[in-house]
Each structure stands twice: as C-alpha cells, then as structure tokens.
XYZ file of C-alpha atoms in Angstrom:
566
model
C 0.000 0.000 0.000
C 1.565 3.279 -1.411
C 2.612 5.644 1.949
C 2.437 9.258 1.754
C 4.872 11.979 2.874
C 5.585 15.572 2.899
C 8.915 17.276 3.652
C 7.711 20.503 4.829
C 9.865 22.999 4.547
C 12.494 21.496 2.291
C 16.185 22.970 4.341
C 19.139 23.920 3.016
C 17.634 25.868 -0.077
C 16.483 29.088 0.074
C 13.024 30.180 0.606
C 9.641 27.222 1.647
C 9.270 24.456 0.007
C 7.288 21.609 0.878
C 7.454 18.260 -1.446
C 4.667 15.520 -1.137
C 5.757 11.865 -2.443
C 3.569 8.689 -2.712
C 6.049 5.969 -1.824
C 5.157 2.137 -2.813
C 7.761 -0.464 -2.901
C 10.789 1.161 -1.479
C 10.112 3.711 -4.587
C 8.600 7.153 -5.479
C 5.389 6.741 -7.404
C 4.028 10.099 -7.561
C 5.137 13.519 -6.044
C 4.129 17.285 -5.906
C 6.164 20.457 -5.372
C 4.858 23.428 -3.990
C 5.928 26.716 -3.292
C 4.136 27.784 0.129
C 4.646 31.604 -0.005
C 3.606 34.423 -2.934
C 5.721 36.500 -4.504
C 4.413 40.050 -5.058
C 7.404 42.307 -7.265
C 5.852 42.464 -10.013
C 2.537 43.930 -8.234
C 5.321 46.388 -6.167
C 6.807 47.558 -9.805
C 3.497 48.499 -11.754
C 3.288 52.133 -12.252
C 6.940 52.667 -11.380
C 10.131 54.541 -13.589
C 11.626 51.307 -15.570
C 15.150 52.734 -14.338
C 14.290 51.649 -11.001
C 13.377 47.808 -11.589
C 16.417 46.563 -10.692
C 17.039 47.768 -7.286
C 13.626 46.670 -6.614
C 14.068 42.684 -8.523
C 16.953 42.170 -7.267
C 15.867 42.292 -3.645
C 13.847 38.783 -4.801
C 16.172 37.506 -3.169
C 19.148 37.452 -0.502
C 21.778 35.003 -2.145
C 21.058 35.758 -6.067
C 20.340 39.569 -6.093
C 23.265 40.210 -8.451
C 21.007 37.948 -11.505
C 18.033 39.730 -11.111
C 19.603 43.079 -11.031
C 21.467 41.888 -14.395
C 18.408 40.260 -16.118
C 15.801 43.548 -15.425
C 18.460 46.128 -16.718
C 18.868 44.163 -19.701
C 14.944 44.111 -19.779
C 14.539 47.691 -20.404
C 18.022 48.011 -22.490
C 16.049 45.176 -24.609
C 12.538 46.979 -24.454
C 14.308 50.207 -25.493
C 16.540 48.684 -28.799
C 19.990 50.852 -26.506
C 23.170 49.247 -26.789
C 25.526 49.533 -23.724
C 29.424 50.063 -23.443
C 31.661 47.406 -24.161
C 33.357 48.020 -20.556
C 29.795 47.489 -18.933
C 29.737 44.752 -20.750
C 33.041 43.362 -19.160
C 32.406 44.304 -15.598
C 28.940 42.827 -15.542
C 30.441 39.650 -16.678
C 32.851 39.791 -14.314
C 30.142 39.835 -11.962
C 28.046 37.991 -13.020
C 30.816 35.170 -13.464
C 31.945 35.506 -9.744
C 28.746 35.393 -8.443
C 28.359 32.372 -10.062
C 31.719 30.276 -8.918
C 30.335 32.044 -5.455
C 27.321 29.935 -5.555
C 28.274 26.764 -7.101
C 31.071 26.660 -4.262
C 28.441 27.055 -1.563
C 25.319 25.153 -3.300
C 27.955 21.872 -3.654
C 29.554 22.178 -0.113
C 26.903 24.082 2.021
C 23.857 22.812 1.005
C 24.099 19.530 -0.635
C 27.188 17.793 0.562
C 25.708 16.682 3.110
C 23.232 14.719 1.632
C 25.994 12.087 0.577
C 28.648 12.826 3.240
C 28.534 11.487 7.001
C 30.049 14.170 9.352
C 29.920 11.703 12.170
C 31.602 9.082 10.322
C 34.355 11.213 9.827
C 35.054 11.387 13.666
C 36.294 7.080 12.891
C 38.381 8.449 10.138
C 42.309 6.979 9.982
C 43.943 10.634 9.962
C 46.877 9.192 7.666
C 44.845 6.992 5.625
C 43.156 10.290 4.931
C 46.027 12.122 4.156
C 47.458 9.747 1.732
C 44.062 9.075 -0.197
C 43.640 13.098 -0.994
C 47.467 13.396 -1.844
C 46.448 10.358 -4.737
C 44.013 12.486 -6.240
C 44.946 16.057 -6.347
C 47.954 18.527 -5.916
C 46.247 20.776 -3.179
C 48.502 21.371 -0.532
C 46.212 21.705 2.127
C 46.300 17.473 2.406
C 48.592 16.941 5.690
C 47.767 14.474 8.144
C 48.328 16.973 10.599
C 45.887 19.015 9.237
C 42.885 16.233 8.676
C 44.486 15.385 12.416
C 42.664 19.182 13.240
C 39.844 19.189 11.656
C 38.820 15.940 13.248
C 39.541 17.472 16.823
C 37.361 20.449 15.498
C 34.473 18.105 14.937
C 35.189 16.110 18.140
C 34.623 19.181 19.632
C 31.015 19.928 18.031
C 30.050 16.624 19.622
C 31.448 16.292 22.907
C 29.690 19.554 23.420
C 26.135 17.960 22.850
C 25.662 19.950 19.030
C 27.104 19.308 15.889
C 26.381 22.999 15.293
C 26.360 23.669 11.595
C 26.273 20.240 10.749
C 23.152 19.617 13.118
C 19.956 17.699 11.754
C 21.587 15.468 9.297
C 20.360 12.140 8.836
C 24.231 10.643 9.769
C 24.606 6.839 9.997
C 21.503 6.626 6.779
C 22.152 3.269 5.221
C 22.318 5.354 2.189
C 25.345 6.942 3.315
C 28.552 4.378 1.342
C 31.343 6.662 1.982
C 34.213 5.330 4.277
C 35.115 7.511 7.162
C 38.212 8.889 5.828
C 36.225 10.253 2.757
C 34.271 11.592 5.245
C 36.652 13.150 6.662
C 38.010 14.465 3.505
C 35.004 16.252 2.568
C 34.596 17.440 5.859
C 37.944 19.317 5.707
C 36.942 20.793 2.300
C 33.237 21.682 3.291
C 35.394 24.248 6.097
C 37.664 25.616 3.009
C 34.630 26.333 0.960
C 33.127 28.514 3.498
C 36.362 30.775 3.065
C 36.836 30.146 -0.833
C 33.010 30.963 -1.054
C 33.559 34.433 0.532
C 36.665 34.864 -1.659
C 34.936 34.957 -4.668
C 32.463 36.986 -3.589
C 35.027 39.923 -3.363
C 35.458 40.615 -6.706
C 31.443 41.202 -6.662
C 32.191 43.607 -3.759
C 34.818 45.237 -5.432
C 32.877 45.716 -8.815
C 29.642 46.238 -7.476
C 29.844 48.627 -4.565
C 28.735 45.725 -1.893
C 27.360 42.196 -1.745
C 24.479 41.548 -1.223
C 22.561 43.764 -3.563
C 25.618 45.401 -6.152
C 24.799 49.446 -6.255
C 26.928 50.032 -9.421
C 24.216 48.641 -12.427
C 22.170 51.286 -14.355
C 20.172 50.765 -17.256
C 22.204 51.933 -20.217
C 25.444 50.624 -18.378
C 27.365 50.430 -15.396
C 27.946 53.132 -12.575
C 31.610 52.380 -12.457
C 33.829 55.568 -13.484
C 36.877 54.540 -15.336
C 40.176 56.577 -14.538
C 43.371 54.824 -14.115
C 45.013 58.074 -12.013
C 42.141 58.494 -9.545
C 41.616 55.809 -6.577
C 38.151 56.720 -6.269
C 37.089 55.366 -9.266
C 38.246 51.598 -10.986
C 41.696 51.557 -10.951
C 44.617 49.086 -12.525
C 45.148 48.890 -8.844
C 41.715 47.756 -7.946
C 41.826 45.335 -11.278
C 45.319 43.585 -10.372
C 43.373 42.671 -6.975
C 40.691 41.244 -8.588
C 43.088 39.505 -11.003
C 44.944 37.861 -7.368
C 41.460 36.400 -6.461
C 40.663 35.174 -10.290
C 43.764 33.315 -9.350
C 43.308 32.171 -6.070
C 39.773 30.447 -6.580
C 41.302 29.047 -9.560
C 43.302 26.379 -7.345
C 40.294 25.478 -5.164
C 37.909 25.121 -8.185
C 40.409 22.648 -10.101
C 42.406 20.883 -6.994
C 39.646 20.741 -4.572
C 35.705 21.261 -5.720
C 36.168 19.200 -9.399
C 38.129 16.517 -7.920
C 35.412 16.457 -4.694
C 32.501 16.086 -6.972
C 34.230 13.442 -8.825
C 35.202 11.083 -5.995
C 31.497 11.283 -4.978
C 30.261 10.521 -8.349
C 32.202 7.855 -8.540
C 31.120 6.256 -5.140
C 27.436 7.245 -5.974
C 27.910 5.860 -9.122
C 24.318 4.139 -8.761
C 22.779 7.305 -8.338
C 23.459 8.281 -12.376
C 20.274 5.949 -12.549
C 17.864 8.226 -10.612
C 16.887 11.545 -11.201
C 16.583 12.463 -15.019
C 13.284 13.762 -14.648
C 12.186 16.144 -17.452
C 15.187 16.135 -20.220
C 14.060 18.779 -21.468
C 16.844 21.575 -21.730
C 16.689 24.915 -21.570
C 19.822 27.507 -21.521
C 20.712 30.806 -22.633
C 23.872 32.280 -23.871
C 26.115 34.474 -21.489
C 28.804 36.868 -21.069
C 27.880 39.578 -23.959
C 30.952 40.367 -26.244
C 29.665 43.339 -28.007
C 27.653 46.087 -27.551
C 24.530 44.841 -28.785
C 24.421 41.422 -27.068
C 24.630 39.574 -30.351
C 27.903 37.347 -30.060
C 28.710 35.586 -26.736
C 31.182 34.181 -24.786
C 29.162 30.833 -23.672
C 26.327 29.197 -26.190
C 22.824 28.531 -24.973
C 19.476 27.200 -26.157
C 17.366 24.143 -26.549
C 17.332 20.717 -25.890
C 14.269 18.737 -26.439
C 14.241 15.263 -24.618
C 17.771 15.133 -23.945
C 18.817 14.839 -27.750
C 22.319 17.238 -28.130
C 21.753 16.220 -31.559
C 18.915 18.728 -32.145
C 20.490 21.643 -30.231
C 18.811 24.869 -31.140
C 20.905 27.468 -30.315
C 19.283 31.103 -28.891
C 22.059 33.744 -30.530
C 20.951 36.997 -29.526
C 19.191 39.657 -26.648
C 16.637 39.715 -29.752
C 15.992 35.904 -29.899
C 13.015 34.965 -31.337
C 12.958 31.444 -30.511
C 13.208 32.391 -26.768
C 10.876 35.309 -27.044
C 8.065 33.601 -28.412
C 8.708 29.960 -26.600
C 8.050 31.222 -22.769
C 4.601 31.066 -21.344
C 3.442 29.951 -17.922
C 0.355 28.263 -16.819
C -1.835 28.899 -13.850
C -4.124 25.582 -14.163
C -2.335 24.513 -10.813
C -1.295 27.792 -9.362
C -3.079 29.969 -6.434
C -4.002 32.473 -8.825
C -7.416 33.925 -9.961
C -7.939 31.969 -13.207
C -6.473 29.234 -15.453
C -5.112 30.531 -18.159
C -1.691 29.968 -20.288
C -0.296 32.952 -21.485
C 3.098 34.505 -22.750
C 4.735 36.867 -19.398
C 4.008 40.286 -21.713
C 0.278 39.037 -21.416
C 0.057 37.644 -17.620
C -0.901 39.466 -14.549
C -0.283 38.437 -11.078
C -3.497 38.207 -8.893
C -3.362 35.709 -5.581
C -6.087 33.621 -4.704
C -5.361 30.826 -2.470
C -6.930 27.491 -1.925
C -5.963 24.254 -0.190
C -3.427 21.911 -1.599
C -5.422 19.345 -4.060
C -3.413 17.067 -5.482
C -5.504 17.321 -8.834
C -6.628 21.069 -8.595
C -4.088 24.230 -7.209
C -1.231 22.930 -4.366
C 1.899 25.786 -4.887
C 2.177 29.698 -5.699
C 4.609 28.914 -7.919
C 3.449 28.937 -11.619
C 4.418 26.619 -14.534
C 6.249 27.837 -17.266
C 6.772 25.881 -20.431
C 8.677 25.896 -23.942
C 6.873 25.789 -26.661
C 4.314 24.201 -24.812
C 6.466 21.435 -22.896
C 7.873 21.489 -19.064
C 11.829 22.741 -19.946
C 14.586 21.778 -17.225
C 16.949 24.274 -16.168
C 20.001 24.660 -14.904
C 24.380 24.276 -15.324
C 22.983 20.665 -16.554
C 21.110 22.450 -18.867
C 23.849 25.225 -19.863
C 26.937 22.191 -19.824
C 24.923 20.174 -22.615
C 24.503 23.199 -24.585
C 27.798 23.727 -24.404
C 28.517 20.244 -25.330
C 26.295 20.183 -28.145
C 27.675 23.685 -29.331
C 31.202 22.552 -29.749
C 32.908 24.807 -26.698
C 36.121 23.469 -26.620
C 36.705 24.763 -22.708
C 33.070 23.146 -21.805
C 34.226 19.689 -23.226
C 37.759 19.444 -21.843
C 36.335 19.636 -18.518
C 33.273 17.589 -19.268
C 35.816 14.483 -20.599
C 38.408 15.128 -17.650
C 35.245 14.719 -15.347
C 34.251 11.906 -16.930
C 37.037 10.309 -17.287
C 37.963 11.059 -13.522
C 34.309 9.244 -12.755
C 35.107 6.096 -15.178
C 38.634 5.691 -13.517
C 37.640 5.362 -9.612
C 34.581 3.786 -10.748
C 36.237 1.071 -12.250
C 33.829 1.313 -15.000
C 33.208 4.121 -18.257
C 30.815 6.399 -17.202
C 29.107 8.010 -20.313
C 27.936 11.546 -21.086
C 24.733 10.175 -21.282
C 24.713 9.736 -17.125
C 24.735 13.641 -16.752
C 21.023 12.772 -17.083
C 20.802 12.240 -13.543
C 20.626 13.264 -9.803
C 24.264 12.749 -9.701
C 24.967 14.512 -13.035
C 23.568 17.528 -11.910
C 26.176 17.787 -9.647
C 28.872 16.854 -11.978
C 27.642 19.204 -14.529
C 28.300 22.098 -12.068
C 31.560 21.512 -11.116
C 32.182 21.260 -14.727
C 30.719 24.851 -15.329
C 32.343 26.852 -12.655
C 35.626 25.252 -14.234
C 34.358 26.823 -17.207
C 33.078 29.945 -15.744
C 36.715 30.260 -14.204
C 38.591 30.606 -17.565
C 35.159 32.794 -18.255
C 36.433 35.040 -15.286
C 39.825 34.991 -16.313
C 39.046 35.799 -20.481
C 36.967 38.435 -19.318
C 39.364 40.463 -17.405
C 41.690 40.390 -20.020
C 39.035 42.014 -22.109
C 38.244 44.661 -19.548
C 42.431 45.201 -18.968
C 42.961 45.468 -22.880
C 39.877 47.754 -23.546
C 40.861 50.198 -20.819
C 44.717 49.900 -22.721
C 43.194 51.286 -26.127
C 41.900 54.278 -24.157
C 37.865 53.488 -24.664
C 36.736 54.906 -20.696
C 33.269 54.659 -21.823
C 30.304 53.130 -18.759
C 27.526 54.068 -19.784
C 24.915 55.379 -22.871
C 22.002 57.436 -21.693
C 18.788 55.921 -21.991
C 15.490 57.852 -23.518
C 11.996 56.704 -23.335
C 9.647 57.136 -25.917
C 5.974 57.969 -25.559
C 3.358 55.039 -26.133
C 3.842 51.126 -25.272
C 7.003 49.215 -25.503
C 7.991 46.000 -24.984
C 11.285 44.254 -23.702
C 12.848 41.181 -21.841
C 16.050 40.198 -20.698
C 17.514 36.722 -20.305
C 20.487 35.576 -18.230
C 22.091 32.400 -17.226
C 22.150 32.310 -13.843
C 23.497 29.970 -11.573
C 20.450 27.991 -10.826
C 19.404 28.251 -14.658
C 17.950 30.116 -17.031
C 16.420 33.943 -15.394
C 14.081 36.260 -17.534
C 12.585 39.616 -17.084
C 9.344 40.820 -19.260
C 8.456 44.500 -19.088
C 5.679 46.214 -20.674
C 6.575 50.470 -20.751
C 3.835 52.321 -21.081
C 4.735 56.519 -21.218
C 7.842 55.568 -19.506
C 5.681 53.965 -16.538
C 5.790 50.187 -15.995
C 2.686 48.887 -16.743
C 3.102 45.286 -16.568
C 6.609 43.007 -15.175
C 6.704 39.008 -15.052
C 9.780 37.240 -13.610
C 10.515 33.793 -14.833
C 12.753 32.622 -12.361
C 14.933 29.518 -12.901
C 13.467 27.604 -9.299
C 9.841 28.407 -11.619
C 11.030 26.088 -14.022
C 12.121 23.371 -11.958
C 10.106 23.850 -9.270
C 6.991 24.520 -11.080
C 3.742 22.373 -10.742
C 1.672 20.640 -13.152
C 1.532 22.331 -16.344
C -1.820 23.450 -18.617
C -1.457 19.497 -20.077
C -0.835 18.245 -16.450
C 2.934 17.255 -17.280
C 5.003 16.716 -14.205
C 7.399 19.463 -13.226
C 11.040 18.884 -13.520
C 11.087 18.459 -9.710
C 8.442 16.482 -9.776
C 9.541 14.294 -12.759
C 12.520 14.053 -11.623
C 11.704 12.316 -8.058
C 9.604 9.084 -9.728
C 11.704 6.013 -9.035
C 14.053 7.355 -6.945
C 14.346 4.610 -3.604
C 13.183 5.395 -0.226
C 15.073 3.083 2.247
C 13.315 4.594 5.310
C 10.024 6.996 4.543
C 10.404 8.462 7.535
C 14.046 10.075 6.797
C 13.759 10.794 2.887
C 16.991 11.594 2.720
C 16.995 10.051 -0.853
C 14.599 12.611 -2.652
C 16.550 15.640 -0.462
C 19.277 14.054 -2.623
C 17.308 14.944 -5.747
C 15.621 17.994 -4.832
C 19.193 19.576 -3.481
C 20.767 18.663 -6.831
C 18.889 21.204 -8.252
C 19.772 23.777 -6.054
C 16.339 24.730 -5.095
C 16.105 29.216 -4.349
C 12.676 29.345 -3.279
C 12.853 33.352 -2.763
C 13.563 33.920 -6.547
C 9.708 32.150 -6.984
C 7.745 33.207 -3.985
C 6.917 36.144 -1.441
C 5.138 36.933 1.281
C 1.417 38.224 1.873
C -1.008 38.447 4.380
C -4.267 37.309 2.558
C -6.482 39.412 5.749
C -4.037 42.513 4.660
C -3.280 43.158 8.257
C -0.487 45.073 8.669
C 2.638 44.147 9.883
C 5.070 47.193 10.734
C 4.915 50.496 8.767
C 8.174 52.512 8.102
C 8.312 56.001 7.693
C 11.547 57.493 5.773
C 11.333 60.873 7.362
C-alpha cells in the first residue's frame, strides 16, 4: 500500500518548500512540489520609472540579487533597442561570473554535501589513511595528516559539546550513506575551506559592485563604475590587479579541490546516475555579452528537447526569437485567480489561495513551459549546450570529469549519465571550471579595452511615448532567469519574472505534465520513509532558491510594521 509523505519545509535551499511523495515499494510513485509563499514584485513595480526595476528585482532575493539586477536592466536596455558600453559589458560579466563560482562553491559544499557525506563518520576516520588518499588524487597542498588530524579534533569538539552545530539535523549513519570515514573526513575538511573560498569569490562582486548583497553600481544603459586609471576613487589598474589575485586564487580550489570532490562522490554514488533524469528537457541561454549589442557571446545557450544534443537549437541573440516567443506559464495549478496559459508580456499576477489538491491548485509557484512542454533548467542544462555547441573549454572539462568518474569507478561512465541526480552535480563543477577561464578571459578584455583608451560606462537611456515592450535573459546559476516588461509613457505597466526555481520547481503544467522536480523524483528509492533523505538528494541537486519564486502576503491585509523614511 503506497505511503504518503511531505517534507515541509524542504532545508538547506532558500526560501519554503514543501514536497509531497507517494512511496510504494521502497520507490517514489508520484510527487508534488509546492511553493508555500507568494511572490508580489511584479505587483510592487506596476506604475513605477523602468530605471528603477532593478534595485527593486533584485531584492527577490538574498543570495542571487546580483542575476536579477542583471536580467531587469537588460529588460529595459532590450525593451528600449539601446546598446551599452563594451566596458559594462566586461564588468557585468565579471560579476556575473563571480557570483556564479560564489554559488556553485556554496550550493555543492553548504547545502548539498551533506546529503551524501557522514560528518559523524568522519570522527572514525584513519587521519593518515586520509592524508594519503587526498594526496592520490589532487595537488592541493592543504592534504597533511596533521591538518585532517585538526579538523577531526574540530568536529570532536562539536560533539562532545552535545551539538554538531552547523552540521546539526543530518540524517548521519543513513544506510544510504557508502562513503568510508576517511572520505568523510576528507570532505569534511573541504566543506570548512569552501566557506572561506566561497567568501573569496564573492570579493570581486564587492569590489565591482559597490557591496554584496545587492551590487549598487548597475544602471540601465550601463554600469555606474567611473573609469580613470590616475584616480583611486574610481576603478583603478590597482583595484583590477586585486581582482586579477582572487581570479587566481579560486582558480586552485575550483580545479584541486571542488572538481576533484565532486568526482570522488560521483564515482562512489555511481548508482545514483540511474535516478533523477526527470524532465530532459533543456533549456539555456547564452552568457557573457561580447559586443555592444548582445549579439555574439562568450558561452552558447538554447534548446534541448528530450535530452537529444543532436537537435540543439541554439538562442544567438538579446533579440531571440525562438526564446521570445517559446516562454509562457500556466496557472491551471497555481493559487491564482484563473487558469489561463499565457506569454509573461500578457500575464498578470493576482493571488487567490486554496488548499493543496493534489488534482486542482497545491503551490504559488506557476508553470512555465517551452513551446508548450515542461523545460529543465540549470548548469545541466547550460553544460549540454555547451557540449552540443562545440565549446572546446566546456568539453575538456566535461571528458576530464568523466574520465575522472570512469577511472575510480572502475567502469566508463558516459555523457549520457549527466542525465541524472548525480549529473547535476557533476555538470556544475564542470561549469564553474568553465566559468573560471570565463572570469579569467573576461578580465583580459576589460584590462585590454581600458589599454586602447575606450573609458566609456555608460549610454544614456530615452523613453519614448506610447507602449514598448522588452525582456532580458540571463544564465544564472540555478538556470535560465528572464525579465518581461511592458513600458507604457515611460511607466511600468506590466513586469513578469521567470525565475529559474519556476522552471524546476513549477507544478503541473496546462497538459498536467510533471514538473522537472516532480519528474525528476519518480523512481528514486526510499530506504526509510520516515528520513527521505533520498529525494533531499534529488531535490538539493537542483539547487532549489525558493525566494527567486515566492513572497510573502497576508491574505487578511493586516499590517505588519509600517516605516516612515522621514
């Protein structure tokens, strides 16, 4: 008899989510996702100066601000036909690129680690055992005994003193766990790096940006940034060469410690390339502008339709038409007033909540489709495009991590087992090697650009009278992010965000097709329904950031504190 339970909020992801399974046999037979709080921007925007959006977007959220921010400013740029400097170009790749190895760091590490490594098995761990099995597999001289001797004591230390503090309210000693102690330990040493590497990258954000959380230096038409190499208040070769010491630095961790991590626990979890696939469709855009107009890119992106690289359809441009006309969301299953499918220039956002029914409305968060079908998003999604697109950087890593895999696994692991729970995680590593040489490509750009004497941040934007229409599209680090804006007079009169956790996390669609999360948890084993920690595995894979989809409201519109400026 099938068993049903809900994981309610999902932690270690940003923002509530609750997930609902129907477990029969050890397996996943059905599932739900659900979004359990509304998101209101685009209500908060209406009627406001389209120069403003992206202060307002990017406060979606507290981890990916710097994405919205980037995707809304390319909205109106888009809306508007205005090309933008080639140095703003630069420095919001940098950006955006650091922001990204940021959060890959962190999302591997920090919030899904610990679905496959046990912290308490690490306190068995043979210290020198350790210390020669990480000296086998990478150069990273951080591998001592006498350090792994340390970082054991520290962990002693969270347990003699009754909490395991960060690493409290993990489901340790799950006969799911497989790794040996001194892998344990291993990852245990590098989960403590990350936390410094993490904040490392973030700098060059800071640096660029103004601050971190929520950059200050974007502006539609540009960047903010002044450019004049003999004044130290503005961006300086000083201020570049430090940003060129951290492009550096992360470097080492990304290729000696996170790759090789992900790796050895691919290759131990090698069962787990079985579970997990879920909706194969793929959808990416491309990133990191290289002109003015946003017509040539660094990294391709586009469509994959059930998993075949094969038919790769590549989106080329800010102007894509393909992309423009292949987004619309549904509402069939949504807490909204209606049920309707309709392209974001066309939606509106109007709340009306029921109870969760399993065949009627269960989650605030929409369901968007392409060209009609559920689309999966993601650095799966962006690695295959890659892949299928002929990037030479994208598929030396992708064949050194495979190749890694098939080589502790004893066995050749194919491309084809990115199509998994596991994959996802492989896939990411493999990008923020990629976004690394990104990084590095793009500060050369910036350096040499400055060099020919081209100063230029920003182009001054001008808004017509009458109704325009815009979006913007950036590959974020949980996927694909758009912005839709509809300008009316040079008010806002209408603004959708298609967020990448509203593809994945989506419900049922207009045709009742699973979501990717959804999809993606059928089959998947449950050894003990009362720990899941087997569709966390899944769910966490995808790097769920519930904030980006949802907000906050008070359906009795009591109110809650009032601020007044002055």
């Amino acid at each position: 008899m099938a068993k049903r339970i809900t994981i309610d909020p999902v932690t270690r992801i940003e923002g509530h989510l609750r997930i609902d399974c129907e477990i029969d046999g050890g397996k996943v037979k059905n599932a739900w996702s659900s979004g359990q709080m509304w998101r209101g921007i685009e209500v908060i925007l209406k009627g406001r100066d389209p120069r403003e959006a992206w202060l307002f977007t990017q406060r979606i959220c507290g981890v990916c601000t710097t994405v919205h921010a980037v995707a809304s400013v390319r909205a109106v740029e888009n809306a508007l036909k205005l090309e933008i400097p080639l140095n703003a170009q630069y420095i919001r790749n940098l950006i955006v690129a650091a922001h990204a190895i940021h959060d890959h760091i962190v999302h591997f590490y920090h919030l899904s680690a610990l679905d496959w490594v046990d912290i308490v098995s690490a306190l068995k761990a043979d210290t020198a055992k350790t210390s020669r099995l990480a000296q086998s597999v990478s150069k990273w001289p951080i591998n001592s005994q006498q350090h792994f001797k340390d970082v054991q004591e520290r962990l002693k230390t969270f347990v003699s003193s009754g909490q395991l503090g960060i690493f409290a309210n993990g489901y340790w000693g799950h006969p799911a766990m497989k790794l040996a102690p001194e892998v344990n330990l291993l990852a245990a040493s590098h989960y403590l790096q990350a936390l410094e590497y993490q904040r490392t990258a973030n700098k060059i954000v800071s640096v660029l940006g103004g601050k971190t959380p929520h950059i200050q230096n974007l502006a539609v038409g540009g960047v903010a940034n002044a450019i004049n190499p003999s004044s130290p208040s503005t961006l300086t070769v000083e201020k570049l060469y430090f940003i060129k010491t951290i492009i550096d630095e992360i470097g080492r961790f990304i290729n000696d410690v996170y790759f090789v991590d992900v790796c050895a626990v691919g290759a131990f979890y090698a069962d787990w390339t079985k579970y997990g696939s879920g909706v194969t469709n793929y959808l990416s855009v491309p990133e990191f502008p290289l002109d003015t107009k946003g017509t040539t890119f660094e990294l391709a992106g586009g469509y994959i339709e059930n998993g075949n690289i094969g038919a790769f359809k590549p989106i080329k441009s800010f102007q894509d038409d393909l992309f423009k006309n292949g987004v619309k969301e549904s509402i069939k299953h949504s807490w909204y007033d209606g049920n309707w499918t309709k392209h974001p220039w066309e939606e509106d956002t109007v709340p009306k909540y029921t109870d969760f029914k399993d065949d009627g409305k269960y989650s605030w968060v929409k369901s968007p489709s392409f060209n009609g079908k559920p689309a999966q998003v993601g650095p799966l999604a962006n690695v295959l495009a890659l892949y299928a697109s002929g990037n030479p950087i994208a598929k030396k890593y992708a064949e050194k991590a495979l190749a890694t895999v098939s080589a502790l696994a004893g066995a050749k692991v194919p491309i084809s087992a990115l199509h998994s729970t596991i994959g996802r995680h492989a896939a990411r590593a493999i990008r923020c090697a990629v976004l690394h040489e990104v990084l590095l490509k793009q500060w050369n750009l910036l350096i040499n650009n400055i060099g020919k004497g081209d100063t230029a941040t920003y182009n001054k934007p001008e808004f017509p009278s009458g109704e325009i229409r815009g979006f913007g599209f950036h590959e974020a680090p949980r996927g694909v992010l758009s912005h839709w804006v509809v300008i009316k007079n040079g008010k806002i009169k209408n603004y959708q965000c298609v967020v990448p956790s509203t593809w994945n996390a989506g419900p049922r669609n207009q045709s009742d097709d699973l979501g990717p999360y959804e999809a993606s948890l059928i089959g998947n084993p449950i050894a003990d329904p009362e720990k899941p920690l087997e569709a966390l595995r899944t769910i966490h894979s995808f790097d769920p950031c519930l904030a980006c989809a949802i907000h906050v409201v008070d359906k009795n519109k009591k109110e809650i504190v009032k601020v007044t400026a002055f």
